PDB file of C-alpha atoms in Angstrom:
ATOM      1  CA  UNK A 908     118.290 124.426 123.532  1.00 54.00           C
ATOM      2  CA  UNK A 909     116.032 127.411 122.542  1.00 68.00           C
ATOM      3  CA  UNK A 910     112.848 126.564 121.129  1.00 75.00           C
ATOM      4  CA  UNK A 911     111.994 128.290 118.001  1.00 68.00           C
ATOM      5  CA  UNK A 912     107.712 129.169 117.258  1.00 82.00           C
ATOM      6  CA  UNK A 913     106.373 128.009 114.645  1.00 76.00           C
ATOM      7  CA  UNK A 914     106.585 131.593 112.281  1.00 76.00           C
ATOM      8  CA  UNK A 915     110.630 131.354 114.171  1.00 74.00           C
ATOM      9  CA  UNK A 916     111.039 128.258 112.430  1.00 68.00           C
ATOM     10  CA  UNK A 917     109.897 129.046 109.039  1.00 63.00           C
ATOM     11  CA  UNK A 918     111.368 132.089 108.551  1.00 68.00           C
ATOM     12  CA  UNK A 919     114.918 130.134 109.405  1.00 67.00           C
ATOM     13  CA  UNK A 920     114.174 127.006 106.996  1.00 61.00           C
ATOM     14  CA  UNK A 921     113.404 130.010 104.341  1.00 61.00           C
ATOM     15  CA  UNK A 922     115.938 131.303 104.928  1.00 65.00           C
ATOM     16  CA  UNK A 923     118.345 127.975 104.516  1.00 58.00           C
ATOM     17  CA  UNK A 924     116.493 127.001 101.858  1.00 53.00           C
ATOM     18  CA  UNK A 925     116.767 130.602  99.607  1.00 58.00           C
ATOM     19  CA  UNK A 926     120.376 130.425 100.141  1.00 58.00           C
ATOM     20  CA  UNK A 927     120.385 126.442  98.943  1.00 52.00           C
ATOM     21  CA  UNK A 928     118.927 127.811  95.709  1.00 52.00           C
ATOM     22  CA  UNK A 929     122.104 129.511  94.885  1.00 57.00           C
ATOM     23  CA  UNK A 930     123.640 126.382  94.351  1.00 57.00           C
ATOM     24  CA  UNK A 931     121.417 125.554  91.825  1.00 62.00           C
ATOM     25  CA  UNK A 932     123.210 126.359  88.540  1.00 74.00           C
ATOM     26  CA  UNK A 933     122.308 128.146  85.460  1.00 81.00           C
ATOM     27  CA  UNK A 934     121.716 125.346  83.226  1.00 81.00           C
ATOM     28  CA  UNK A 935     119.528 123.537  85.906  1.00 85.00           C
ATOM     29  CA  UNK A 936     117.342 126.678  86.244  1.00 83.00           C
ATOM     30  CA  UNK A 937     117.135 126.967  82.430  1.00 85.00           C
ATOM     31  CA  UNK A 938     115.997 123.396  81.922  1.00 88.00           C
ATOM     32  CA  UNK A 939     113.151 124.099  85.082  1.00 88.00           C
ATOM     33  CA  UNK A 940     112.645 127.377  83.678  1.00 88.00           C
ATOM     34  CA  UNK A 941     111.600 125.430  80.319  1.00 89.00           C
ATOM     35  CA  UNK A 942     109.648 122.653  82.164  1.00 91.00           C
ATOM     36  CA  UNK A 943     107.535 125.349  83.953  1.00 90.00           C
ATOM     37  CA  UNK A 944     106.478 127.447  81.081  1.00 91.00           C
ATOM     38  CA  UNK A 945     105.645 124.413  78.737  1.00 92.00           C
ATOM     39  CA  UNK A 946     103.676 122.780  81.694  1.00 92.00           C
ATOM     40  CA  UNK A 947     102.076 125.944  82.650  1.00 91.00           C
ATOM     41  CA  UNK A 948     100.269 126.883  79.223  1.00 89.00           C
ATOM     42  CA  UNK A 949      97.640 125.062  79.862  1.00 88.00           C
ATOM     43  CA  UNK A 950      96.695 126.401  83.122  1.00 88.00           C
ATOM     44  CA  UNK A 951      96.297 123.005  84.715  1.00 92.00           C
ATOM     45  CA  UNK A 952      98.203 123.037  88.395  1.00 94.00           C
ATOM     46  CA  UNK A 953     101.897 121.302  88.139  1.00 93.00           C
ATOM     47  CA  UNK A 954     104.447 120.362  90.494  1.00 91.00           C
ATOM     48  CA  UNK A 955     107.755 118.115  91.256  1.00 90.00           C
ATOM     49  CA  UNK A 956     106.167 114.843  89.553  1.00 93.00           C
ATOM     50  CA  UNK A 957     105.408 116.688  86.434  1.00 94.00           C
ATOM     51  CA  UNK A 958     109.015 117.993  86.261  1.00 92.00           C
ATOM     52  CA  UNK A 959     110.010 114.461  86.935  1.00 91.00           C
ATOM     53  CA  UNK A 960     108.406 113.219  83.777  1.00 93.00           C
ATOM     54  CA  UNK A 961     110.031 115.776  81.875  1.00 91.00           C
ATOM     55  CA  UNK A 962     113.565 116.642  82.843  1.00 90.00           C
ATOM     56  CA  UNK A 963     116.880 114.570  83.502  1.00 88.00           C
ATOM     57  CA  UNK A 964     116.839 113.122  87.484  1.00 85.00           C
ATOM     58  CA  UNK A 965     119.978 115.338  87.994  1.00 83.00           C
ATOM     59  CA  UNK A 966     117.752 118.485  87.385  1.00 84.00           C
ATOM     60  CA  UNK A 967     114.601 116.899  89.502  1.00 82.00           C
ATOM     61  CA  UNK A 968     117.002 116.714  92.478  1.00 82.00           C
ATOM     62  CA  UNK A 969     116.822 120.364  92.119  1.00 82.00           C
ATOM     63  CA  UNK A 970     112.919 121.344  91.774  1.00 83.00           C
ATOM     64  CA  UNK A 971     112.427 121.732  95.580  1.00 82.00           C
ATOM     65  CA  UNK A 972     114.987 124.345  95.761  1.00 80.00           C
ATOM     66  CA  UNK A 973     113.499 126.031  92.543  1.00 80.00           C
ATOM     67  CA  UNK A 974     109.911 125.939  93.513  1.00 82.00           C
ATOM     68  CA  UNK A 975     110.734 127.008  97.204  1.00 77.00           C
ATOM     69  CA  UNK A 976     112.424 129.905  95.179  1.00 75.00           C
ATOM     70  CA  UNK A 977     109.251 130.967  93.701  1.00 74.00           C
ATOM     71  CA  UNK A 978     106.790 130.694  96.334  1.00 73.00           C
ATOM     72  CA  UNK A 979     109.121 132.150  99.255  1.00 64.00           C
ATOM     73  CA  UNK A 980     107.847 134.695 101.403  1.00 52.00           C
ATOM     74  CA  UNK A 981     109.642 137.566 102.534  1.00 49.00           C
ATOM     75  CA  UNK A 982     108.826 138.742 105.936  1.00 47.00           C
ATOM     76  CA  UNK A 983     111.008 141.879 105.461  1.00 47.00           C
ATOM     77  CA  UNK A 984     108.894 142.201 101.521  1.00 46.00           C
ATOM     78  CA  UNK A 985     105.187 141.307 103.079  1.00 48.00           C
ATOM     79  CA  UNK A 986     104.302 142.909  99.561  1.00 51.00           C
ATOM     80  CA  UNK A 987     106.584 140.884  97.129  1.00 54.00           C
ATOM     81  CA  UNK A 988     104.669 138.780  94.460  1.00 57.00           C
ATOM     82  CA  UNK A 989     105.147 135.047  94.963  1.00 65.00           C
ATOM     83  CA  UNK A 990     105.901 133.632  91.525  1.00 76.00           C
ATOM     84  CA  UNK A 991     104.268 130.430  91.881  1.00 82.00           C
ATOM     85  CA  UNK A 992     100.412 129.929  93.490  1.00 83.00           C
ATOM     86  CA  UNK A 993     100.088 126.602  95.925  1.00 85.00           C
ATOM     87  CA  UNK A 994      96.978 124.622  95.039  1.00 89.00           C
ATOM     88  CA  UNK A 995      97.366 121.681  96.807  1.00 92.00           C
ATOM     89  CA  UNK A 996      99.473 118.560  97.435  1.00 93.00           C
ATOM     90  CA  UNK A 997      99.740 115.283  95.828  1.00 95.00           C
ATOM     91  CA  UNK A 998     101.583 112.076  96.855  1.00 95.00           C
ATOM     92  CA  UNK A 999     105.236 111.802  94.919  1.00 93.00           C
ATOM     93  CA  UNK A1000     105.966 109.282  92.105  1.00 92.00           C
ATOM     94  CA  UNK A1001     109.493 109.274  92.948  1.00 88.00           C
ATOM     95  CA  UNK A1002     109.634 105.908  94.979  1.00 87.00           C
ATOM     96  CA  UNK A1003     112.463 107.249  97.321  1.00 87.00           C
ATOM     97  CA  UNK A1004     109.797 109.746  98.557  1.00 85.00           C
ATOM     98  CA  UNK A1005     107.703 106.767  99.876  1.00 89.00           C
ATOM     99  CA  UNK A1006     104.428 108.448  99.966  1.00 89.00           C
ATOM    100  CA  UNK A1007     105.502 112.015 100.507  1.00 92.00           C
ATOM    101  CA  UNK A1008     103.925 114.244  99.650  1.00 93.00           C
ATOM    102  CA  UNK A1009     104.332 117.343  97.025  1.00 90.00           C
ATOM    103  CA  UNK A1010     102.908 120.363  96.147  1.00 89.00           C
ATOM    104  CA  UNK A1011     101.277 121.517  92.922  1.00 91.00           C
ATOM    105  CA  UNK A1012     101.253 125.061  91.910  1.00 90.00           C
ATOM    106  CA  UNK A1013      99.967 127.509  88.995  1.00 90.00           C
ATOM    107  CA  UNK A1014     102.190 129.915  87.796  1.00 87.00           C
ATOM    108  CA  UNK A1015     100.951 133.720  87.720  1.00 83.00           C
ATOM    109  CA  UNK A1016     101.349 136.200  84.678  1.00 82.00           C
ATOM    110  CA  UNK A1017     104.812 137.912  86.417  1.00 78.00           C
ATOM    111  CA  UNK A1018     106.567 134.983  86.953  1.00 79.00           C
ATOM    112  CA  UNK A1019     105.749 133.404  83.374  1.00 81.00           C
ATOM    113  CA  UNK A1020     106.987 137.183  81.809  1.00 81.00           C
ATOM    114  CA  UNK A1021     110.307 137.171  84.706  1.00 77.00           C
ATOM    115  CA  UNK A1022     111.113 132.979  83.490  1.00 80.00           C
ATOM    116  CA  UNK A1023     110.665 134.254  79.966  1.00 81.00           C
ATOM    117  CA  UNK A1024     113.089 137.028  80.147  1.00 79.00           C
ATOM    118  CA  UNK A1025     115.623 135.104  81.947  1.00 75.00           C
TER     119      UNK A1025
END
């Protein structure tokens, strides 16, 4: 068994993970898309629990893959604009999470203009 560093690792779980997000359809991205901008104008930090609050659970099952989307970095793009800005973590509401935690982001003038034209 090889073991993989820690930068190793994440690049491969990125890499899973940006190819999971093509199985997220259109009309699951629209509905996030929708969520994002309306929690984002007022500037406040948002994340998974917010979206649960708002959206249908068969969309929520899908807000890891879209948020992992937008803050994905691209070792091959060191220079690509992440979409979404971390600020921190919170623990989950969803009750299957037991504790978990998520994280809670602010979304940056390009990404709110690329959601928008979508």
């Amino acid at each position: 068994m090889t073991h993989l560093t820690p930068a190793e690792a994440k690049a491969r779980a990125d890499k899973i993970l940006t190819a999971l997000h093509g199985t997220v359809g259109d009309w699951t991205t629209a509905v996030l898309d929708q969520a994002v901008i309306a929690l984002a104008d007022d500037g406040r930090p948002f994340g998974a629990n917010d979206i649960r609050l708002m959206v249908p659970e068969d969309d929520c099952k899908s807000a890891g893959l879209y948020f992992h989307h937008f803050t994905c970095h691209d070792a091959q793009v060191p220079d690509k604009d992440r979409y979404l800005t971390w600020c921190g973590e919170v623990v989950s509401i969803n009750k299957k999470a037991r504790g978990k935690k998520v994280n809670v982001y602010t979304l940056t003038p390009p990404s709110r203009k690329h959601i928008e034209q979508r």
